[in-house]
mmCIF file of C-alpha atoms in Angstrom:
data_model
loop_
_atom_site.group_PDB
_atom_site.id
_atom_site.type_symbol
_atom_site.label_atom_id
_atom_site.label_comp_id
_atom_site.label_asym_id
_atom_site.label_seq_id
_atom_site.Cartn_x
_atom_site.Cartn_y
_atom_site.Cartn_z
ATOM 1 C CA UNK A 214 64.141 14.559 -16.627
ATOM 2 C CA UNK A 215 63.092 15.073 -20.333
ATOM 3 C CA UNK A 216 59.418 16.113 -19.044
ATOM 4 C CA UNK A 217 60.880 18.707 -16.588
ATOM 5 C CA UNK A 218 62.880 20.160 -19.651
ATOM 6 C CA UNK A 219 59.816 20.501 -21.690
ATOM 7 C CA UNK A 220 57.968 22.325 -18.873
ATOM 8 C CA UNK A 221 60.814 24.622 -18.788
ATOM 9 C CA UNK A 222 60.860 25.275 -22.652
ATOM 10 C CA UNK A 223 57.056 25.758 -22.450
ATOM 11 C CA UNK A 224 57.129 28.114 -19.532
ATOM 12 C CA UNK A 225 59.958 30.193 -21.376
ATOM 13 C CA UNK A 226 57.643 30.098 -24.721
ATOM 14 C CA UNK A 227 54.753 31.514 -22.650
ATOM 15 C CA UNK A 228 56.657 34.452 -21.251
ATOM 16 C CA UNK A 229 58.105 35.306 -24.382
ATOM 17 C CA UNK A 230 54.534 35.097 -26.027
ATOM 18 C CA UNK A 231 53.328 37.711 -23.028
ATOM 19 C CA UNK A 232 56.374 39.847 -23.552
ATOM 20 C CA UNK A 233 56.050 40.309 -27.394
ATOM 21 C CA UNK A 234 52.154 40.890 -26.751
ATOM 22 C CA UNK A 235 52.775 43.595 -24.363
ATOM 23 C CA UNK A 236 55.247 45.374 -26.821
ATOM 24 C CA UNK A 237 52.970 44.602 -29.833
ATOM 25 C CA UNK A 238 49.141 44.762 -28.956
ATOM 26 C CA UNK A 239 47.102 41.978 -30.331
ATOM 27 C CA UNK A 240 43.689 43.437 -31.757
ATOM 28 C CA UNK A 241 42.161 39.885 -32.266
ATOM 29 C CA UNK A 242 39.443 39.243 -35.080
ATOM 30 C CA UNK A 243 36.131 37.297 -35.777
ATOM 31 C CA UNK A 244 36.535 34.246 -38.222
ATOM 32 C CA UNK A 245 33.621 33.569 -40.176
ATOM 33 C CA UNK A 246 33.004 29.919 -41.633
ATOM 34 C CA UNK A 247 30.325 29.962 -44.225
ATOM 35 C CA UNK A 248 28.494 26.944 -45.715
ATOM 36 C CA UNK A 249 30.215 26.067 -48.944
ATOM 37 C CA UNK A 250 27.378 24.932 -51.368
ATOM 38 C CA UNK A 251 24.006 25.885 -51.977
ATOM 39 C CA UNK A 252 24.422 29.690 -52.219
ATOM 40 C CA UNK A 253 21.503 29.742 -54.627
ATOM 41 C CA UNK A 254 18.378 32.246 -54.358
ATOM 42 C CA UNK A 255 15.656 30.805 -51.858
ATOM 43 C CA UNK A 256 18.039 28.427 -50.233
ATOM 44 C CA UNK A 257 19.107 28.681 -46.438
ATOM 45 C CA UNK A 258 22.911 28.767 -45.509
ATOM 46 C CA UNK A 259 24.689 28.480 -42.291
ATOM 47 C CA UNK A 260 27.321 30.581 -40.907
ATOM 48 C CA UNK A 261 29.382 30.120 -37.966
ATOM 49 C CA UNK A 262 31.561 32.993 -35.798
ATOM 50 C CA UNK A 263 34.639 32.120 -34.010
ATOM 51 C CA UNK A 264 36.872 34.387 -32.027
ATOM 52 C CA UNK A 265 40.539 34.560 -32.706
ATOM 53 C CA UNK A 266 42.935 36.010 -30.122
ATOM 54 C CA UNK A 267 39.982 37.947 -27.962
ATOM 55 C CA UNK A 268 37.530 36.855 -25.395
ATOM 56 C CA UNK A 269 33.835 38.099 -25.794
ATOM 57 C CA UNK A 270 32.464 39.957 -22.792
ATOM 58 C CA UNK A 271 30.544 37.710 -20.422
ATOM 59 C CA UNK A 272 27.336 39.477 -21.161
ATOM 60 C CA UNK A 273 27.803 39.987 -24.871
ATOM 61 C CA UNK A 274 26.432 37.853 -27.514
ATOM 62 C CA UNK A 275 27.001 37.921 -31.440
ATOM 63 C CA UNK A 276 24.806 40.317 -33.356
ATOM 64 C CA UNK A 277 23.899 39.429 -36.783
ATOM 65 C CA UNK A 278 23.028 41.642 -39.895
ATOM 66 C CA UNK A 279 22.221 41.033 -43.643
ATOM 67 C CA UNK A 280 22.117 43.477 -46.355
ATOM 68 C CA UNK A 281 21.254 42.861 -49.866
ATOM 69 C CA UNK A 282 22.202 44.435 -53.271
ATOM 70 C CA UNK A 283 20.119 43.519 -56.484
ATOM 71 C CA UNK A 284 22.112 43.603 -59.689
ATOM 72 C CA UNK A 285 20.825 47.052 -60.561
ATOM 73 C CA UNK A 286 20.197 48.475 -57.198
ATOM 74 C CA UNK A 287 21.911 49.659 -53.861
ATOM 75 C CA UNK A 288 22.403 47.929 -50.354
ATOM 76 C CA UNK A 289 19.361 47.390 -48.453
ATOM 77 C CA UNK A 290 19.138 46.142 -44.878
ATOM 78 C CA UNK A 291 17.185 42.550 -44.714
ATOM 79 C CA UNK A 292 17.579 41.638 -41.228
ATOM 80 C CA UNK A 293 14.425 39.564 -41.249
ATOM 81 C CA UNK A 294 16.430 36.809 -43.334
ATOM 82 C CA UNK A 295 18.910 35.978 -40.663
ATOM 83 C CA UNK A 296 17.944 33.580 -37.700
ATOM 84 C CA UNK A 297 20.007 32.669 -34.876
ATOM 85 C CA UNK A 298 20.579 29.230 -34.090
ATOM 86 C CA UNK A 299 20.954 28.485 -30.435
ATOM 87 C CA UNK A 300 24.617 27.990 -29.444
ATOM 88 C CA UNK A 301 27.437 29.737 -27.559
ATOM 89 C CA UNK A 302 27.096 33.462 -27.479
ATOM 90 C CA UNK A 303 24.692 33.039 -30.579
ATOM 91 C CA UNK A 304 27.739 32.312 -32.536
ATOM 92 C CA UNK A 305 25.819 30.338 -35.169
ATOM 93 C CA UNK A 306 23.062 31.761 -37.709
ATOM 94 C CA UNK A 307 21.121 30.712 -40.516
ATOM 95 C CA UNK A 308 20.543 33.040 -43.391
ATOM 96 C CA UNK A 309 17.615 32.640 -45.763
ATOM 97 C CA UNK A 310 18.784 34.083 -48.931
ATOM 98 C CA UNK A 311 16.080 35.804 -50.957
ATOM 99 C CA UNK A 312 14.572 34.788 -54.136
ATOM 100 C CA UNK A 313 15.912 37.549 -56.287
ATOM 101 C CA UNK A 314 17.190 36.250 -59.412
ATOM 102 C CA UNK A 315 20.941 37.828 -59.248
ATOM 103 C CA UNK A 316 22.322 39.832 -56.346
ATOM 104 C CA UNK A 317 24.972 40.408 -53.583
ATOM 105 C CA UNK A 318 24.708 39.556 -50.193
ATOM 106 C CA UNK A 319 26.490 40.940 -47.183
ATOM 107 C CA UNK A 320 26.591 38.865 -43.666
ATOM 108 C CA UNK A 321 27.945 40.791 -40.903
ATOM 109 C CA UNK A 322 28.722 39.348 -36.865
ATOM 110 C CA UNK A 323 29.621 42.020 -34.361
ATOM 111 C CA UNK A 324 30.642 41.289 -30.651
ATOM 112 C CA UNK A 325 32.290 42.984 -27.866
ATOM 113 C CA UNK A 326 35.262 41.545 -26.003
ATOM 114 C CA UNK A 327 39.133 41.764 -24.787
ATOM 115 C CA UNK A 328 42.128 40.725 -26.779
ATOM 116 C CA UNK A 329 44.700 38.754 -25.483
ATOM 117 C CA UNK A 330 46.818 41.964 -25.033
ATOM 118 C CA UNK A 331 44.169 43.227 -22.753
ATOM 119 C CA UNK A 332 42.617 45.864 -24.984
ATOM 120 C CA UNK A 333 38.638 45.909 -24.794
ATOM 121 C CA UNK A 334 36.917 46.804 -28.031
ATOM 122 C CA UNK A 335 34.106 45.889 -30.730
ATOM 123 C CA UNK A 336 34.906 43.485 -33.078
ATOM 124 C CA UNK A 337 33.132 43.027 -36.511
ATOM 125 C CA UNK A 338 33.586 40.731 -39.612
ATOM 126 C CA UNK A 339 31.710 40.417 -42.486
ATOM 127 C CA UNK A 340 31.477 37.991 -45.914
ATOM 128 C CA UNK A 341 30.265 39.233 -49.238
ATOM 129 C CA UNK A 342 28.793 36.790 -51.947
ATOM 130 C CA UNK A 343 27.414 36.901 -55.136
ATOM 131 C CA UNK A 344 24.234 34.897 -55.570
ATOM 132 C CA UNK A 345 22.655 33.642 -58.581
ATOM 133 C CA UNK A 346 21.188 30.346 -60.055
ATOM 134 C CA UNK A 347 23.387 27.259 -60.542
ATOM 135 C CA UNK A 348 22.248 24.293 -62.235
ATOM 136 C CA UNK A 349 21.878 21.085 -60.358
ATOM 137 C CA UNK A 350 23.167 17.494 -61.255
ATOM 138 C CA UNK A 351 21.611 14.480 -59.674
ATOM 139 C CA UNK A 352 24.164 12.065 -58.555
ATOM 140 C CA UNK A 353 23.190 8.855 -56.948
ATOM 141 C CA UNK A 354 24.899 6.044 -55.502
ATOM 142 C CA UNK A 355 23.310 2.383 -55.663
ATOM 143 C CA UNK A 356 25.124 -0.025 -53.479
ATOM 144 C CA UNK A 357 24.072 -3.859 -52.847
ATOM 145 C CA UNK A 358 27.039 -3.747 -50.064
ATOM 146 C CA UNK A 359 27.907 -1.186 -47.722
ATOM 147 C CA UNK A 360 31.123 0.384 -47.306
ATOM 148 C CA UNK A 361 31.402 2.253 -50.640
ATOM 149 C CA UNK A 362 32.781 5.495 -49.205
ATOM 150 C CA UNK A 363 34.762 7.050 -52.175
ATOM 151 C CA UNK A 364 31.683 8.872 -53.702
ATOM 152 C CA UNK A 365 31.103 10.591 -50.356
ATOM 153 C CA UNK A 366 34.850 11.879 -50.352
ATOM 154 C CA UNK A 367 33.860 13.227 -53.708
ATOM 155 C CA UNK A 368 30.948 15.062 -52.290
ATOM 156 C CA UNK A 369 32.690 16.256 -49.023
ATOM 157 C CA UNK A 370 35.054 18.010 -51.168
ATOM 158 C CA UNK A 371 32.162 20.009 -52.646
ATOM 159 C CA UNK A 372 30.707 20.634 -48.922
ATOM 160 C CA UNK A 373 34.238 21.710 -47.649
ATOM 161 C CA UNK A 374 34.945 24.137 -50.752
ATOM 162 C CA UNK A 375 37.754 21.908 -51.987
ATOM 163 C CA UNK A 376 35.994 21.624 -55.461
ATOM 164 C CA UNK A 377 34.593 24.380 -57.685
ATOM 165 C CA UNK A 378 30.661 24.830 -57.506
ATOM 166 C CA UNK A 379 30.447 27.838 -59.392
ATOM 167 C CA UNK A 380 28.783 26.115 -62.564
ATOM 168 C CA UNK A 381 27.088 23.334 -61.200
ATOM 169 C CA UNK A 382 25.875 21.655 -57.724
ATOM 170 C CA UNK A 383 25.628 17.799 -56.963
ATOM 171 C CA UNK A 384 22.303 16.611 -55.713
ATOM 172 C CA UNK A 385 23.716 13.799 -53.996
ATOM 173 C CA UNK A 386 22.431 10.722 -52.030
ATOM 174 C CA UNK A 387 23.135 6.773 -51.727
ATOM 175 C CA UNK A 388 20.828 4.209 -51.573
ATOM 176 C CA UNK A 389 20.751 0.650 -50.078
ATOM 177 C CA UNK A 390 17.946 -1.503 -49.333
ATOM 178 C CA UNK A 391 19.835 -3.020 -46.279
ATOM 179 C CA UNK A 392 19.385 0.455 -44.626
ATOM 180 C CA UNK A 393 16.279 1.787 -46.162
ATOM 181 C CA UNK A 394 14.521 -0.769 -48.419
ATOM 182 C CA UNK A 395 11.325 1.135 -49.166
ATOM 183 C CA UNK A 396 13.536 4.234 -50.316
ATOM 184 C CA UNK A 397 15.566 1.910 -52.259
ATOM 185 C CA UNK A 398 12.728 0.131 -54.058
ATOM 186 C CA UNK A 399 10.834 3.422 -54.608
ATOM 187 C CA UNK A 400 13.711 4.927 -56.332
ATOM 188 C CA UNK A 401 13.986 1.862 -58.784
ATOM 189 C CA UNK A 402 10.419 2.256 -59.537
ATOM 190 C CA UNK A 403 11.287 5.646 -61.319
ATOM 191 C CA UNK A 404 11.999 3.538 -64.259
ATOM 192 C CA UNK A 405 14.892 5.767 -65.308
ATOM 193 C CA UNK A 406 18.175 3.899 -64.247
ATOM 194 C CA UNK A 407 18.026 0.945 -63.234
ATOM 195 C CA UNK A 408 14.549 -0.283 -63.842
ATOM 196 C CA UNK A 409 14.893 -3.517 -61.459
ATOM 197 C CA UNK A 410 17.519 -4.929 -58.733
ATOM 198 C CA UNK A 411 18.914 -7.691 -61.486
ATOM 199 C CA UNK A 412 20.650 -4.685 -63.442
ATOM 200 C CA UNK A 413 22.859 -3.405 -60.556
ATOM 201 C CA UNK A 414 26.427 -4.391 -60.204
ATOM 202 C CA UNK A 415 27.831 -4.138 -56.512
ATOM 203 C CA UNK A 416 28.283 -0.553 -56.792
ATOM 204 C CA UNK A 417 27.094 2.352 -59.268
ATOM 205 C CA UNK A 418 27.130 5.933 -59.460
ATOM 206 C CA UNK A 419 24.475 7.347 -61.717
ATOM 207 C CA UNK A 420 24.442 11.072 -63.178
ATOM 208 C CA UNK A 421 21.176 12.631 -64.146
ATOM 209 C CA UNK A 422 19.835 8.940 -64.712
ATOM 210 C CA UNK A 423 22.638 7.631 -66.841
ATOM 211 C CA UNK A 424 24.709 4.884 -65.440
ATOM 212 C CA UNK A 425 28.042 5.831 -65.048
ATOM 213 C CA UNK A 426 30.864 3.766 -63.206
ATOM 214 C CA UNK A 427 30.490 0.222 -61.876
ATOM 215 C CA UNK A 428 33.105 0.031 -58.973
ATOM 216 C CA UNK A 429 33.590 -1.698 -55.736
ATOM 217 C CA UNK A 430 34.694 -0.672 -52.284
ATOM 218 C CA UNK A 431 38.387 -1.064 -53.343
ATOM 219 C CA UNK A 432 38.286 1.192 -56.286
ATOM 220 C CA UNK A 433 40.599 4.193 -56.080
ATOM 221 C CA UNK A 434 39.920 6.302 -59.215
ATOM 222 C CA UNK A 435 36.305 7.067 -58.412
ATOM 223 C CA UNK A 436 36.493 10.622 -57.284
ATOM 224 C CA UNK A 437 38.596 11.254 -60.656
ATOM 225 C CA UNK A 438 36.092 9.712 -62.904
ATOM 226 C CA UNK A 439 33.003 11.213 -61.101
ATOM 227 C CA UNK A 440 34.537 14.817 -61.593
ATOM 228 C CA UNK A 441 34.950 14.342 -65.260
ATOM 229 C CA UNK A 442 31.402 12.906 -65.590
ATOM 230 C CA UNK A 443 30.056 15.461 -63.411
ATOM 231 C CA UNK A 444 31.470 18.115 -65.457
ATOM 232 C CA UNK A 445 30.564 16.628 -68.671
ATOM 233 C CA UNK A 446 26.906 15.384 -68.186
ATOM 234 C CA UNK A 447 24.301 17.137 -70.123
ATOM 235 C CA UNK A 448 21.912 19.006 -67.910
ATOM 236 C CA UNK A 449 21.064 22.023 -70.570
ATOM 237 C CA UNK A 450 18.745 20.108 -72.885
ATOM 238 C CA UNK A 451 15.039 20.805 -72.457
ATOM 239 C CA UNK A 452 15.619 21.486 -68.621
ATOM 240 C CA UNK A 453 12.831 22.534 -66.522
ATOM 241 C CA UNK A 454 13.272 25.461 -64.164
ATOM 242 C CA UNK A 455 12.563 24.721 -60.720
ATOM 243 C CA UNK A 456 13.064 26.539 -57.333
ATOM 244 C CA UNK A 457 12.958 25.657 -53.470
ATOM 245 C CA UNK A 458 12.232 28.403 -50.913
ATOM 246 C CA UNK A 459 10.878 28.507 -47.302
ATOM 247 C CA UNK A 460 7.076 28.809 -47.271
ATOM 248 C CA UNK A 461 7.056 31.390 -44.456
ATOM 249 C CA UNK A 462 9.892 32.809 -42.425
ATOM 250 C CA UNK A 463 7.010 33.557 -39.749
ATOM 251 C CA UNK A 464 6.574 31.213 -36.606
ATOM 252 C CA UNK A 465 9.806 28.974 -37.150
ATOM 253 C CA UNK A 466 10.614 25.936 -35.168
ATOM 254 C CA UNK A 467 12.961 26.820 -32.440
ATOM 255 C CA UNK A 468 13.020 30.395 -33.927
ATOM 256 C CA UNK A 469 15.255 29.241 -36.808
ATOM 257 C CA UNK A 470 14.291 26.556 -38.628
ATOM 258 C CA UNK A 471 11.660 26.590 -41.495
ATOM 259 C CA UNK A 472 8.950 23.676 -40.997
ATOM 260 C CA UNK A 473 7.178 24.127 -44.689
ATOM 261 C CA UNK A 474 8.828 24.628 -48.108
ATOM 262 C CA UNK A 475 7.324 25.961 -51.354
ATOM 263 C CA UNK A 476 8.691 24.046 -54.571
ATOM 264 C CA UNK A 477 7.875 26.340 -57.933
ATOM 265 C CA UNK A 478 8.138 24.264 -60.990
ATOM 266 C CA UNK A 479 8.063 26.452 -64.485
ATOM 267 C CA UNK A 480 6.380 24.018 -66.956
ATOM 268 C CA UNK A 481 3.026 24.535 -68.847
ATOM 269 C CA UNK A 482 -0.060 23.011 -67.139
ATOM 270 C CA UNK A 483 -0.482 20.255 -69.863
ATOM 271 C CA UNK A 484 3.289 19.280 -69.098
ATOM 272 C CA UNK A 485 2.590 18.578 -65.415
ATOM 273 C CA UNK A 486 -0.668 16.857 -66.261
ATOM 274 C CA UNK A 487 1.097 14.290 -68.332
ATOM 275 C CA UNK A 488 0.925 11.007 -66.889
ATOM 276 C CA UNK A 489 4.700 10.979 -68.000
ATOM 277 C CA UNK A 490 5.745 13.532 -65.827
ATOM 278 C CA UNK A 491 6.742 12.556 -62.215
ATOM 279 C CA UNK A 492 7.991 14.233 -59.316
ATOM 280 C CA UNK A 493 9.567 13.131 -56.149
ATOM 281 C CA UNK A 494 10.808 14.366 -52.616
ATOM 282 C CA UNK A 495 13.727 12.702 -51.264
ATOM 283 C CA UNK A 496 14.734 12.954 -47.538
ATOM 284 C CA UNK A 497 18.190 12.307 -46.896
ATOM 285 C CA UNK A 498 20.347 11.551 -43.671
ATOM 286 C CA UNK A 499 22.923 14.246 -43.384
ATOM 287 C CA UNK A 500 25.214 12.122 -41.565
ATOM 288 C CA UNK A 501 25.775 9.241 -44.398
ATOM 289 C CA UNK A 502 24.075 10.684 -47.257
ATOM 290 C CA UNK A 503 21.526 8.017 -47.553
ATOM 291 C CA UNK A 504 18.029 8.455 -48.840
ATOM 292 C CA UNK A 505 15.716 7.513 -45.955
ATOM 293 C CA UNK A 506 12.116 8.242 -47.707
ATOM 294 C CA UNK A 507 11.201 9.096 -51.240
ATOM 295 C CA UNK A 508 7.572 10.226 -52.144
ATOM 296 C CA UNK A 509 5.674 11.088 -55.023
ATOM 297 C CA UNK A 510 4.604 14.485 -54.895
ATOM 298 C CA UNK A 511 3.008 15.226 -58.256
ATOM 299 C CA UNK A 512 -0.338 15.710 -56.397
ATOM 300 C CA UNK A 513 0.931 18.356 -54.283
ATOM 301 C CA UNK A 514 1.292 20.865 -57.232
ATOM 302 C CA UNK A 515 -1.183 23.507 -58.262
ATOM 303 C CA UNK A 516 -1.262 26.477 -60.532
ATOM 304 C CA UNK A 517 -0.198 29.737 -58.989
ATOM 305 C CA UNK A 518 -2.244 32.874 -59.651
ATOM 306 C CA UNK A 519 0.458 35.350 -59.832
ATOM 307 C CA UNK A 520 4.125 35.325 -60.616
ATOM 308 C CA UNK A 521 6.882 36.648 -58.352
ATOM 309 C CA UNK A 522 8.955 39.729 -59.138
ATOM 310 C CA UNK A 523 12.088 37.853 -59.180
ATOM 311 C CA UNK A 524 11.181 35.928 -62.217
ATOM 312 C CA UNK A 525 10.721 38.815 -64.671
ATOM 313 C CA UNK A 526 12.161 36.907 -67.519
ATOM 314 C CA UNK A 527 9.626 33.785 -67.156
ATOM 315 C CA UNK A 528 6.754 33.630 -69.572
ATOM 316 C CA UNK A 529 5.243 30.677 -67.781
ATOM 317 C CA UNK A 530 3.486 31.083 -64.347
ATOM 318 C CA UNK A 531 4.828 28.608 -61.833
ATOM 319 C CA UNK A 532 2.849 25.749 -60.748
ATOM 320 C CA UNK A 533 3.745 25.396 -56.765
ATOM 321 C CA UNK A 534 3.484 22.705 -54.430
ATOM 322 C CA UNK A 535 3.779 23.316 -50.361
ATOM 323 C CA UNK A 536 5.481 20.581 -48.643
ATOM 324 C CA UNK A 537 4.294 20.516 -45.185
ATOM 325 C CA UNK A 538 6.123 19.376 -42.144
ATOM 326 C CA UNK A 539 2.940 17.687 -40.422
ATOM 327 C CA UNK A 540 2.756 15.496 -43.783
ATOM 328 C CA UNK A 541 6.480 14.484 -44.791
ATOM 329 C CA UNK A 542 8.113 15.198 -41.283
ATOM 330 C CA UNK A 543 11.010 17.196 -40.951
ATOM 331 C CA UNK A 544 12.735 17.675 -44.156
ATOM 332 C CA UNK A 545 15.605 20.112 -43.154
ATOM 333 C CA UNK A 546 17.552 20.175 -39.989
ATOM 334 C CA UNK A 547 20.846 19.431 -38.285
ATOM 335 C CA UNK A 548 20.116 15.929 -39.266
ATOM 336 C CA UNK A 549 18.635 15.965 -42.494
ATOM 337 C CA UNK A 550 18.434 17.240 -45.757
ATOM 338 C CA UNK A 551 16.280 17.158 -48.927
ATOM 339 C CA UNK A 552 15.904 17.019 -52.845
ATOM 340 C CA UNK A 553 13.029 17.343 -55.434
ATOM 341 C CA UNK A 554 13.631 15.592 -58.838
ATOM 342 C CA UNK A 555 11.383 15.995 -61.717
ATOM 343 C CA UNK A 556 11.194 12.915 -64.538
ATOM 344 C CA UNK A 557 9.497 13.312 -68.046
ATOM 345 C CA UNK A 558 9.367 11.449 -71.210
ATOM 346 C CA UNK A 559 11.794 12.654 -73.742
ATOM 347 C CA UNK A 560 9.585 13.003 -76.707
ATOM 348 C CA UNK A 561 12.370 13.465 -79.578
ATOM 349 C CA UNK A 562 13.110 10.124 -81.448
ATOM 350 C CA UNK A 563 16.698 9.165 -80.035
ATOM 351 C CA UNK A 564 19.078 7.983 -82.446
ATOM 352 C CA UNK A 565 19.734 4.896 -80.472
ATOM 353 C CA UNK A 566 17.456 2.972 -78.212
ATOM 354 C CA UNK A 567 17.275 4.463 -74.438
ATOM 355 C CA UNK A 568 15.200 4.671 -71.574
ATOM 356 C CA UNK A 569 12.276 7.138 -72.206
ATOM 357 C CA UNK A 570 12.433 8.920 -68.785
ATOM 358 C CA UNK A 571 15.185 11.417 -68.273
ATOM 359 C CA UNK A 572 15.970 14.039 -65.436
ATOM 360 C CA UNK A 573 14.176 17.308 -66.172
ATOM 361 C CA UNK A 574 15.113 19.020 -62.841
ATOM 362 C CA UNK A 575 16.913 18.670 -59.567
ATOM 363 C CA UNK A 576 17.061 20.838 -56.629
ATOM 364 C CA UNK A 577 18.682 19.872 -53.200
ATOM 365 C CA UNK A 578 18.411 21.942 -49.910
ATOM 366 C CA UNK A 579 21.580 21.305 -47.990
#
């Protein structure tokens, strides 16, 4: 009897909805959901379109377009930067942000369809973003036991846009020898922190090479304390400039995914040649944020012959490394992301005894 009443009520609501829609035609719209982190020059961002209160035509697919406006310029079409990811109605796309230093970007999706009230029309939606360089903070989680999930929740707040990321971005991953012992011990070999496994508590969060907070799986204040440390850790002092960008947007895998990446490091050649300068590539599993591989890529760098125009303020010609998929495997995909970290000896005599190596640069391609 109760179920019969429920169906009667639902039927009545449907009739009322159709009656209202016939009196007040519903136009419908496109909802664009964009990646919340990683809006920086040279990096890829993923955008997805969703239909609201309309149905796309059977023969219609989403059409994507991109326009760029430099800081002191006008809007220019750059449709070469957008690549469609195979999905229903081509509703998902990746936009490879250009390497301009400071600019606005407008991304537009269009499709034709029919609204719930029966009206046929063309639908369009756009997002406009300001893009500039955002300093990155290296955030590492060392765990002897699995199940330390609180830092993941903190990081996911950034991925979902629930925390501000306008001034600094987390380069985040976890290390656990039970899952990936090679990556785990390679990281300890950086000699920043920790220097050996015996120094590690059950779980530890490390910001830019400085030990932060000893925790366990039952801790409840991790996200708050992480946020305070994340905002206060010193990343301005003697920081190296680095940028990661696609090597080429021609011949992409499956038509949308970059295979090879270019890393530009702005240091003098003698700084790179110094044996105390170390550069590492970290491959990370997107599902659980755990590092799977760590490579020493210092020998990949060579001196570039010319500086690109987006670095007009740079006085140092960039030293460049090309990270090829055939050598390091897939770095960026639906399942993986990666980071590059630069370590260097701090030559200024400290007031207290500290570890000699510090993080000079960190960049993540999410």
